[in-house]
Amino acid sequence: MPVLRVFADEKLVDQFDVTSESISIGRNPDNDLVLNSKGVSKHHAVIEKKGPNYFLIDSGSSNGTYIGNQRVAKARLAFWDDIRIAEFVLKFMGNQRHLQQDEDPFDDELGGNDADRTMVLEPGKISKLLEPKRKVVKPVFLPVSHDHTIEVRYEMDKPDAYIGKASDCDIRVGSFWSPRKAARLTWQRDGVFVERMSFRSLMVNRKKVRKKVQLQNGDRLTVNSVEMEFQHITD
């Protein structure tokens, strides 16, 4: 399931699960995702699902809808795209295999204008908003050079991830006697947390933990005798 992570002033302010076929974005409270800013039109844009693909469509907004620095009327969304609306950045996150490069099924022309009571920004201000100054932090788990390590680095790209030997775990570690799911990682607004999911020990910095704890940059996490280091990186 795709997720929109909403950033304002380089801070994560909201997270929105894309669970329906159409998601409306705008300043009015009747939108699915409300962005409270005068630079956002009352009904600014929509995200439409068609088959396995998702499309961003501008609703005739006054200040435009952007993917990265490119203004778009309608465009297919890709994994990790930055949707820029006024001072907001909406990072589109989801399962990459669902974002196939099929033909664009939308043929109708977009129309309408929602300029009523919307503050129209000067071109210079829009350009300033689009400057690549915003850095988005990603949680990353790195291998540690000991006898037992994860084989490759893992970049967390969704709200929840699992560590264990099961085939559907995001970080696969463990032997025959290890639990299928040993630990759960949760990416929340205020950081990344880890919690034990089995009777086997979970350690952070070589100390056993029995309840959900927040990970700090540089923490060493040991699960199923496998050690990994938690780091934050920026785009």
PDB file of C-alpha atoms in Angstrom:
ATOM      1  CA  MET A   1       0.000   0.000   0.000  1.00  0.00           C
ATOM      2  CA  PRO A   2       1.502   3.364  -1.000  1.00  0.00           C
ATOM      3  CA  VAL A   3       2.068   6.045   1.612  1.00  0.00           C
ATOM      4  CA  LEU A   4       2.385   9.829   1.334  1.00  0.00           C
ATOM      5  CA  ARG A   5       4.795  11.299   3.857  1.00  0.00           C
ATOM      6  CA  VAL A   6       4.115  15.039   4.189  1.00  0.00           C
ATOM      7  CA  PHE A   7       7.013  17.381   4.937  1.00  0.00           C
ATOM      8  CA  ALA A   8       6.861  21.103   5.738  1.00  0.00           C
ATOM      9  CA  ASP A   9       9.911  23.184   6.547  1.00  0.00           C
ATOM     10  CA  GLU A  10      12.016  20.006   6.266  1.00  0.00           C
ATOM     11  CA  LYS A  11       9.995  18.328   9.045  1.00  0.00           C
ATOM     12  CA  LEU A  12       7.707  15.327   8.757  1.00  0.00           C
ATOM     13  CA  VAL A  13       4.251  16.635   9.713  1.00  0.00           C
ATOM     14  CA  ASP A  14       1.874  13.932   8.517  1.00  0.00           C
ATOM     15  CA  GLN A  15       1.586  10.498   6.966  1.00  0.00           C
ATOM     16  CA  PHE A  16      -1.307   9.484   4.726  1.00  0.00           C
ATOM     17  CA  ASP A  17      -2.094   5.936   3.585  1.00  0.00           C
ATOM     18  CA  VAL A  18      -3.214   5.779  -0.052  1.00  0.00           C
ATOM     19  CA  THR A  19      -6.012   3.236   0.317  1.00  0.00           C
ATOM     20  CA  SER A  20      -8.653   4.449  -2.152  1.00  0.00           C
ATOM     21  CA  GLU A  21      -8.839   4.817  -5.929  1.00  0.00           C
ATOM     22  CA  SER A  22      -8.814   8.615  -5.760  1.00  0.00           C
ATOM     23  CA  ILE A  23      -7.177  10.956  -3.238  1.00  0.00           C
ATOM     24  CA  SER A  24      -7.995  14.670  -3.309  1.00  0.00           C
ATOM     25  CA  ILE A  25      -5.436  17.194  -2.058  1.00  0.00           C
ATOM     26  CA  GLY A  26      -6.144  20.831  -1.224  1.00  0.00           C
ATOM     27  CA  ARG A  27      -6.805  23.558   1.311  1.00  0.00           C
ATOM     28  CA  ASN A  28     -10.536  22.921   1.815  1.00  0.00           C
ATOM     29  CA  PRO A  29     -11.460  20.580   4.687  1.00  0.00           C
ATOM     30  CA  ASP A  30     -13.495  18.385   2.301  1.00  0.00           C
ATOM     31  CA  ASN A  31     -10.270  17.031   0.756  1.00  0.00           C
ATOM     32  CA  ASP A  32      -8.876  13.641   1.697  1.00  0.00           C
ATOM     33  CA  LEU A  33      -5.494  15.233   2.396  1.00  0.00           C
ATOM     34  CA  VAL A  34      -5.745  18.807   3.688  1.00  0.00           C
ATOM     35  CA  LEU A  35      -2.757  21.144   3.296  1.00  0.00           C
ATOM     36  CA  ASN A  36      -3.491  24.259   5.325  1.00  0.00           C
ATOM     37  CA  SER A  37      -1.706  27.038   3.444  1.00  0.00           C
ATOM     38  CA  LYS A  38      -2.871  30.027   1.393  1.00  0.00           C
ATOM     39  CA  GLY A  39      -0.491  28.940  -1.364  1.00  0.00           C
ATOM     40  CA  VAL A  40      -2.531  25.744  -1.794  1.00  0.00           C
ATOM     41  CA  SER A  41      -5.728  25.915  -3.859  1.00  0.00           C
ATOM     42  CA  LYS A  42      -9.015  24.803  -2.351  1.00  0.00           C
ATOM     43  CA  HIS A  43      -8.918  21.708  -4.545  1.00  0.00           C
ATOM     44  CA  HIS A  44      -5.328  21.579  -5.723  1.00  0.00           C
ATOM     45  CA  ALA A  45      -4.638  18.091  -7.104  1.00  0.00           C
ATOM     46  CA  VAL A  46      -5.713  14.459  -7.059  1.00  0.00           C
ATOM     47  CA  ILE A  47      -3.942  11.116  -7.082  1.00  0.00           C
ATOM     48  CA  GLU A  48      -5.755   8.511  -9.173  1.00  0.00           C
ATOM     49  CA  LYS A  49      -5.143   4.749  -9.229  1.00  0.00           C
ATOM     50  CA  LYS A  50      -5.502   2.969 -12.558  1.00  0.00           C
ATOM     51  CA  GLY A  51      -4.576  -0.693 -12.553  1.00  0.00           C
ATOM     52  CA  PRO A  52      -1.213  -1.050 -10.790  1.00  0.00           C
ATOM     53  CA  ASN A  53      -0.269   2.580 -11.485  1.00  0.00           C
ATOM     54  CA  TYR A  54      -0.821   5.865  -9.683  1.00  0.00           C
ATOM     55  CA  PHE A  55      -1.167   9.234 -11.440  1.00  0.00           C
ATOM     56  CA  LEU A  56      -0.863  12.786 -10.136  1.00  0.00           C
ATOM     57  CA  ILE A  57      -3.303  15.236 -11.737  1.00  0.00           C
ATOM     58  CA  ASP A  58      -3.319  18.986 -11.134  1.00  0.00           C
ATOM     59  CA  SER A  59      -6.849  20.346 -10.618  1.00  0.00           C
ATOM     60  CA  GLY A  60      -6.237  23.695 -12.288  1.00  0.00           C
ATOM     61  CA  SER A  61      -4.407  25.085  -9.256  1.00  0.00           C
ATOM     62  CA  SER A  62      -3.137  28.654  -9.141  1.00  0.00           C
ATOM     63  CA  ASN A  63       0.433  27.885  -8.100  1.00  0.00           C
ATOM     64  CA  GLY A  64       0.909  24.561  -9.834  1.00  0.00           C
ATOM     65  CA  THR A  65       1.747  20.997  -8.897  1.00  0.00           C
ATOM     66  CA  TYR A  66       5.302  19.746  -9.247  1.00  0.00           C
ATOM     67  CA  ILE A  67       7.190  16.478  -9.286  1.00  0.00           C
ATOM     68  CA  GLY A  68      10.675  17.467  -8.252  1.00  0.00           C
ATOM     69  CA  ASN A  69      11.243  20.776 -10.056  1.00  0.00           C
ATOM     70  CA  GLN A  70       8.999  19.948 -13.030  1.00  0.00           C
ATOM     71  CA  ARG A  71       5.503  21.410 -13.151  1.00  0.00           C
ATOM     72  CA  VAL A  72       2.986  18.805 -14.265  1.00  0.00           C
ATOM     73  CA  ALA A  73      -0.623  18.712 -15.377  1.00  0.00           C
ATOM     74  CA  LYS A  74      -0.781  14.946 -15.090  1.00  0.00           C
ATOM     75  CA  ALA A  75       2.010  12.461 -14.609  1.00  0.00           C
ATOM     76  CA  ARG A  76       2.598   8.863 -13.570  1.00  0.00           C
ATOM     77  CA  LEU A  77       4.044   8.599 -10.076  1.00  0.00           C
ATOM     78  CA  ALA A  78       7.170   6.586  -9.364  1.00  0.00           C
ATOM     79  CA  PHE A  79       8.617   5.264  -6.153  1.00  0.00           C
ATOM     80  CA  TRP A  80      10.241   8.040  -4.031  1.00  0.00           C
ATOM     81  CA  ASP A  81       8.825  10.872  -6.179  1.00  0.00           C
ATOM     82  CA  ASP A  82       8.685  14.250  -4.420  1.00  0.00           C
ATOM     83  CA  ILE A  83       5.318  15.932  -5.012  1.00  0.00           C
ATOM     84  CA  ARG A  84       5.709  19.656  -4.347  1.00  0.00           C
ATOM     85  CA  ILE A  85       2.653  21.782  -3.555  1.00  0.00           C
ATOM     86  CA  ALA A  86       3.395  25.302  -2.260  1.00  0.00           C
ATOM     87  CA  GLU A  87       5.731  24.830   0.712  1.00  0.00           C
ATOM     88  CA  PHE A  88       4.818  21.151   1.175  1.00  0.00           C
ATOM     89  CA  VAL A  89       6.711  18.104  -0.078  1.00  0.00           C
ATOM     90  CA  LEU A  90       4.742  14.856  -0.323  1.00  0.00           C
ATOM     91  CA  LYS A  91       7.050  11.879  -0.725  1.00  0.00           C
ATOM     92  CA  PHE A  92       5.291   9.036  -2.545  1.00  0.00           C
ATOM     93  CA  MET A  93       6.389   5.762  -0.969  1.00  0.00           C
ATOM     94  CA  GLY A  94       5.157   2.299  -1.755  1.00  0.00           C
ATOM     95  CA  ASN A  95       5.901  -1.075  -3.236  1.00  0.00           C
ATOM     96  CA  GLN A  96       7.967  -0.437  -6.348  1.00  0.00           C
ATOM     97  CA  ARG A  97       6.687  -3.488  -8.202  1.00  0.00           C
ATOM     98  CA  HIS A  98       3.199  -1.921  -8.298  1.00  0.00           C
ATOM     99  CA  LEU A  99       4.467   1.085 -10.220  1.00  0.00           C
ATOM    100  CA  GLN A 100       4.707  -0.403 -13.706  1.00  0.00           C
ATOM    101  CA  GLN A 101       5.446   1.604 -16.823  1.00  0.00           C
ATOM    102  CA  ASP A 102       2.167   1.060 -18.645  1.00  0.00           C
ATOM    103  CA  GLU A 103       0.494   3.370 -21.131  1.00  0.00           C
ATOM    104  CA  ASP A 104      -1.191   6.426 -19.644  1.00  0.00           C
ATOM    105  CA  PRO A 105      -4.917   5.603 -19.526  1.00  0.00           C
ATOM    106  CA  PHE A 106      -5.991   9.235 -19.058  1.00  0.00           C
ATOM    107  CA  ASP A 107      -6.909  10.978 -22.310  1.00  0.00           C
ATOM    108  CA  ASP A 108      -9.253  13.727 -21.135  1.00  0.00           C
ATOM    109  CA  GLU A 109      -7.982  17.275 -20.976  1.00  0.00           C
ATOM    110  CA  LEU A 110      -7.698  18.826 -17.544  1.00  0.00           C
ATOM    111  CA  GLY A 111      -9.556  22.034 -16.921  1.00  0.00           C
ATOM    112  CA  GLY A 112     -10.937  24.401 -14.322  1.00  0.00           C
ATOM    113  CA  ASN A 113      -9.362  27.036 -12.153  1.00  0.00           C
ATOM    114  CA  ASP A 114      -9.483  27.217  -8.389  1.00  0.00           C
ATOM    115  CA  ALA A 115      -7.976  30.659  -7.948  1.00  0.00           C
ATOM    116  CA  ASP A 116     -10.778  31.930  -5.714  1.00  0.00           C
ATOM    117  CA  ARG A 117      -9.265  33.104  -2.407  1.00  0.00           C
ATOM    118  CA  THR A 118      -5.965  31.389  -3.197  1.00  0.00           C
ATOM    119  CA  MET A 119      -2.838  33.483  -2.733  1.00  0.00           C
ATOM    120  CA  VAL A 120      -1.064  33.467  -6.099  1.00  0.00           C
ATOM    121  CA  LEU A 121       2.673  33.250  -5.550  1.00  0.00           C
ATOM    122  CA  GLU A 122       5.126  35.256  -7.604  1.00  0.00           C
ATOM    123  CA  PRO A 123       7.307  33.172  -9.966  1.00  0.00           C
ATOM    124  CA  GLY A 124      10.378  34.028  -7.896  1.00  0.00           C
ATOM    125  CA  LYS A 125       8.756  32.672  -4.748  1.00  0.00           C
ATOM    126  CA  ILE A 126       7.723  29.479  -6.500  1.00  0.00           C
ATOM    127  CA  SER A 127      11.293  28.988  -7.727  1.00  0.00           C
ATOM    128  CA  LYS A 128      12.568  29.481  -4.196  1.00  0.00           C
ATOM    129  CA  LEU A 129      10.192  26.830  -2.908  1.00  0.00           C
ATOM    130  CA  LEU A 130      11.507  24.432  -5.544  1.00  0.00           C
ATOM    131  CA  GLU A 131      15.165  24.864  -4.636  1.00  0.00           C
ATOM    132  CA  PRO A 132      16.690  21.455  -3.788  1.00  0.00           C
ATOM    133  CA  LYS A 133      17.343  22.411  -0.168  1.00  0.00           C
ATOM    134  CA  ARG A 134      15.012  19.967   1.493  1.00  0.00           C
ATOM    135  CA  LYS A 135      16.768  16.875   2.793  1.00  0.00           C
ATOM    136  CA  VAL A 136      14.679  13.847   3.680  1.00  0.00           C
ATOM    137  CA  VAL A 137      16.081  11.483   6.279  1.00  0.00           C
ATOM    138  CA  LYS A 138      15.929   7.742   5.597  1.00  0.00           C
ATOM    139  CA  PRO A 139      16.541   5.035   8.194  1.00  0.00           C
ATOM    140  CA  VAL A 140      19.253   2.577   7.085  1.00  0.00           C
ATOM    141  CA  PHE A 141      20.532  -0.646   8.624  1.00  0.00           C
ATOM    142  CA  LEU A 142      24.143  -1.442   7.769  1.00  0.00           C
ATOM    143  CA  PRO A 143      26.124  -4.691   7.999  1.00  0.00           C
ATOM    144  CA  VAL A 144      28.651  -4.951  10.819  1.00  0.00           C
ATOM    145  CA  SER A 145      31.935  -6.799  10.239  1.00  0.00           C
ATOM    146  CA  HIS A 146      31.574  -9.692  12.663  1.00  0.00           C
ATOM    147  CA  ASP A 147      30.965 -13.425  12.232  1.00  0.00           C
ATOM    148  CA  HIS A 148      27.218 -12.969  11.784  1.00  0.00           C
ATOM    149  CA  THR A 149      25.980  -9.984   9.776  1.00  0.00           C
ATOM    150  CA  ILE A 150      23.259  -9.016   7.377  1.00  0.00           C
ATOM    151  CA  GLU A 151      24.549  -9.397   3.844  1.00  0.00           C
ATOM    152  CA  VAL A 152      23.529  -6.017   2.430  1.00  0.00           C
ATOM    153  CA  ARG A 153      22.360  -2.652   3.702  1.00  0.00           C
ATOM    154  CA  TYR A 154      18.630  -2.217   4.129  1.00  0.00           C
ATOM    155  CA  GLU A 155      16.954   1.146   3.543  1.00  0.00           C
ATOM    156  CA  MET A 156      13.627   1.404   5.317  1.00  0.00           C
ATOM    157  CA  ASP A 157      11.018   2.766   2.906  1.00  0.00           C
ATOM    158  CA  LYS A 158       7.727   2.034   4.667  1.00  0.00           C
ATOM    159  CA  PRO A 159       6.154   2.544   8.096  1.00  0.00           C
ATOM    160  CA  ASP A 160       6.710  -1.043   9.303  1.00  0.00           C
ATOM    161  CA  ALA A 161       9.441  -3.604   8.630  1.00  0.00           C
ATOM    162  CA  TYR A 162      10.257  -7.003  10.113  1.00  0.00           C
ATOM    163  CA  ILE A 163      13.456  -8.825  11.020  1.00  0.00           C
ATOM    164  CA  GLY A 164      13.554 -12.630  11.074  1.00  0.00           C
ATOM    165  CA  LYS A 165      14.093 -15.768   9.052  1.00  0.00           C
ATOM    166  CA  ALA A 166      10.672 -15.810   7.325  1.00  0.00           C
ATOM    167  CA  SER A 167      10.682 -15.228   3.578  1.00  0.00           C
ATOM    168  CA  ASP A 168       8.437 -12.162   3.933  1.00  0.00           C
ATOM    169  CA  CYS A 169      10.744 -10.426   6.417  1.00  0.00           C
ATOM    170  CA  ASP A 170      12.424  -7.261   5.195  1.00  0.00           C
ATOM    171  CA  ILE A 171      15.735  -8.110   6.885  1.00  0.00           C
ATOM    172  CA  ARG A 172      16.244 -11.872   6.760  1.00  0.00           C
ATOM    173  CA  VAL A 173      18.461 -13.249   9.509  1.00  0.00           C
ATOM    174  CA  GLY A 174      18.584 -16.394  11.594  1.00  0.00           C
ATOM    175  CA  SER A 175      19.093 -20.140  11.528  1.00  0.00           C
ATOM    176  CA  PHE A 176      16.802 -23.156  11.794  1.00  0.00           C
ATOM    177  CA  TRP A 177      15.979 -22.546  15.462  1.00  0.00           C
ATOM    178  CA  SER A 178      15.476 -18.825  15.080  1.00  0.00           C
ATOM    179  CA  PRO A 179      11.972 -17.286  15.237  1.00  0.00           C
ATOM    180  CA  ARG A 180      10.240 -16.511  11.963  1.00  0.00           C
ATOM    181  CA  LYS A 181       9.710 -12.900  13.015  1.00  0.00           C
ATOM    182  CA  ALA A 182      12.057 -11.775  15.733  1.00  0.00           C
ATOM    183  CA  ALA A 183      11.600  -8.013  15.776  1.00  0.00           C
ATOM    184  CA  ARG A 184       9.466  -5.262  14.323  1.00  0.00           C
ATOM    185  CA  LEU A 185      10.688  -1.854  13.171  1.00  0.00           C
ATOM    186  CA  THR A 186       8.262   1.074  13.188  1.00  0.00           C
ATOM    187  CA  TRP A 187       9.005   4.373  11.418  1.00  0.00           C
ATOM    188  CA  GLN A 188       6.972   7.086  13.150  1.00  0.00           C
ATOM    189  CA  ARG A 189       7.010  10.868  13.027  1.00  0.00           C
ATOM    190  CA  ASP A 190       9.460  11.162  15.904  1.00  0.00           C
ATOM    191  CA  GLY A 191      11.834   8.391  14.852  1.00  0.00           C
ATOM    192  CA  VAL A 192      12.358   4.662  14.328  1.00  0.00           C
ATOM    193  CA  PHE A 193      11.420   2.189  17.049  1.00  0.00           C
ATOM    194  CA  VAL A 194      12.185  -1.512  17.515  1.00  0.00           C
ATOM    195  CA  GLU A 195      10.288  -4.092  19.554  1.00  0.00           C
ATOM    196  CA  ARG A 196      10.749  -7.783  20.280  1.00  0.00           C
ATOM    197  CA  MET A 197       8.300 -10.246  18.696  1.00  0.00           C
ATOM    198  CA  SER A 198       9.570 -13.550  20.120  1.00  0.00           C
ATOM    199  CA  PHE A 199      11.007 -15.133  23.243  1.00  0.00           C
ATOM    200  CA  ARG A 200      14.522 -14.742  21.838  1.00  0.00           C
ATOM    201  CA  SER A 201      16.560 -11.806  23.073  1.00  0.00           C
ATOM    202  CA  LEU A 202      16.728  -8.482  21.292  1.00  0.00           C
ATOM    203  CA  MET A 203      19.709  -6.277  22.080  1.00  0.00           C
ATOM    204  CA  VAL A 204      20.492  -2.641  21.423  1.00  0.00           C
ATOM    205  CA  ASN A 205      24.132  -1.736  22.022  1.00  0.00           C
ATOM    206  CA  ARG A 206      24.681  -5.191  23.594  1.00  0.00           C
ATOM    207  CA  LYS A 207      21.945  -4.601  26.192  1.00  0.00           C
ATOM    208  CA  LYS A 208      18.763  -6.671  26.268  1.00  0.00           C
ATOM    209  CA  VAL A 209      15.531  -4.775  25.682  1.00  0.00           C
ATOM    210  CA  ARG A 210      12.103  -6.078  26.626  1.00  0.00           C
ATOM    211  CA  LYS A 211       9.879  -3.258  25.425  1.00  0.00           C
ATOM    212  CA  LYS A 212       9.609  -0.933  22.440  1.00  0.00           C
ATOM    213  CA  VAL A 213      12.576   1.432  22.261  1.00  0.00           C
ATOM    214  CA  GLN A 214      13.573   4.285  19.979  1.00  0.00           C
ATOM    215  CA  LEU A 215      16.748   3.818  17.940  1.00  0.00           C
ATOM    216  CA  GLN A 216      19.401   6.515  17.909  1.00  0.00           C
ATOM    217  CA  ASN A 217      21.900   7.205  15.148  1.00  0.00           C
ATOM    218  CA  GLY A 218      24.786   4.721  15.423  1.00  0.00           C
ATOM    219  CA  ASP A 219      22.945   2.198  17.619  1.00  0.00           C
ATOM    220  CA  ARG A 220      23.990  -1.451  17.235  1.00  0.00           C
ATOM    221  CA  LEU A 221      21.021  -3.801  16.960  1.00  0.00           C
ATOM    222  CA  THR A 222      21.433  -7.563  17.548  1.00  0.00           C
ATOM    223  CA  VAL A 223      18.700  -9.955  16.427  1.00  0.00           C
ATOM    224  CA  ASN A 224      19.096 -13.748  16.111  1.00  0.00           C
ATOM    225  CA  SER A 225      22.834 -13.341  16.856  1.00  0.00           C
ATOM    226  CA  VAL A 226      23.128 -10.972  13.889  1.00  0.00           C
ATOM    227  CA  GLU A 227      24.424  -7.464  14.461  1.00  0.00           C
ATOM    228  CA  MET A 228      23.579  -4.418  12.370  1.00  0.00           C
ATOM    229  CA  GLU A 229      24.090  -0.690  12.764  1.00  0.00           C
ATOM    230  CA  PHE A 230      21.293   1.859  12.540  1.00  0.00           C
ATOM    231  CA  GLN A 231      22.056   5.069  10.669  1.00  0.00           C
ATOM    232  CA  HIS A 232      20.183   8.054   9.258  1.00  0.00           C
ATOM    233  CA  ILE A 233      21.067   9.145   5.736  1.00  0.00           C
ATOM    234  CA  THR A 234      19.742  12.092   3.734  1.00  0.00           C
ATOM    235  CA  ASP A 235      18.626  12.315   0.104  1.00  0.00           C
TER     236      ASP A 235
END
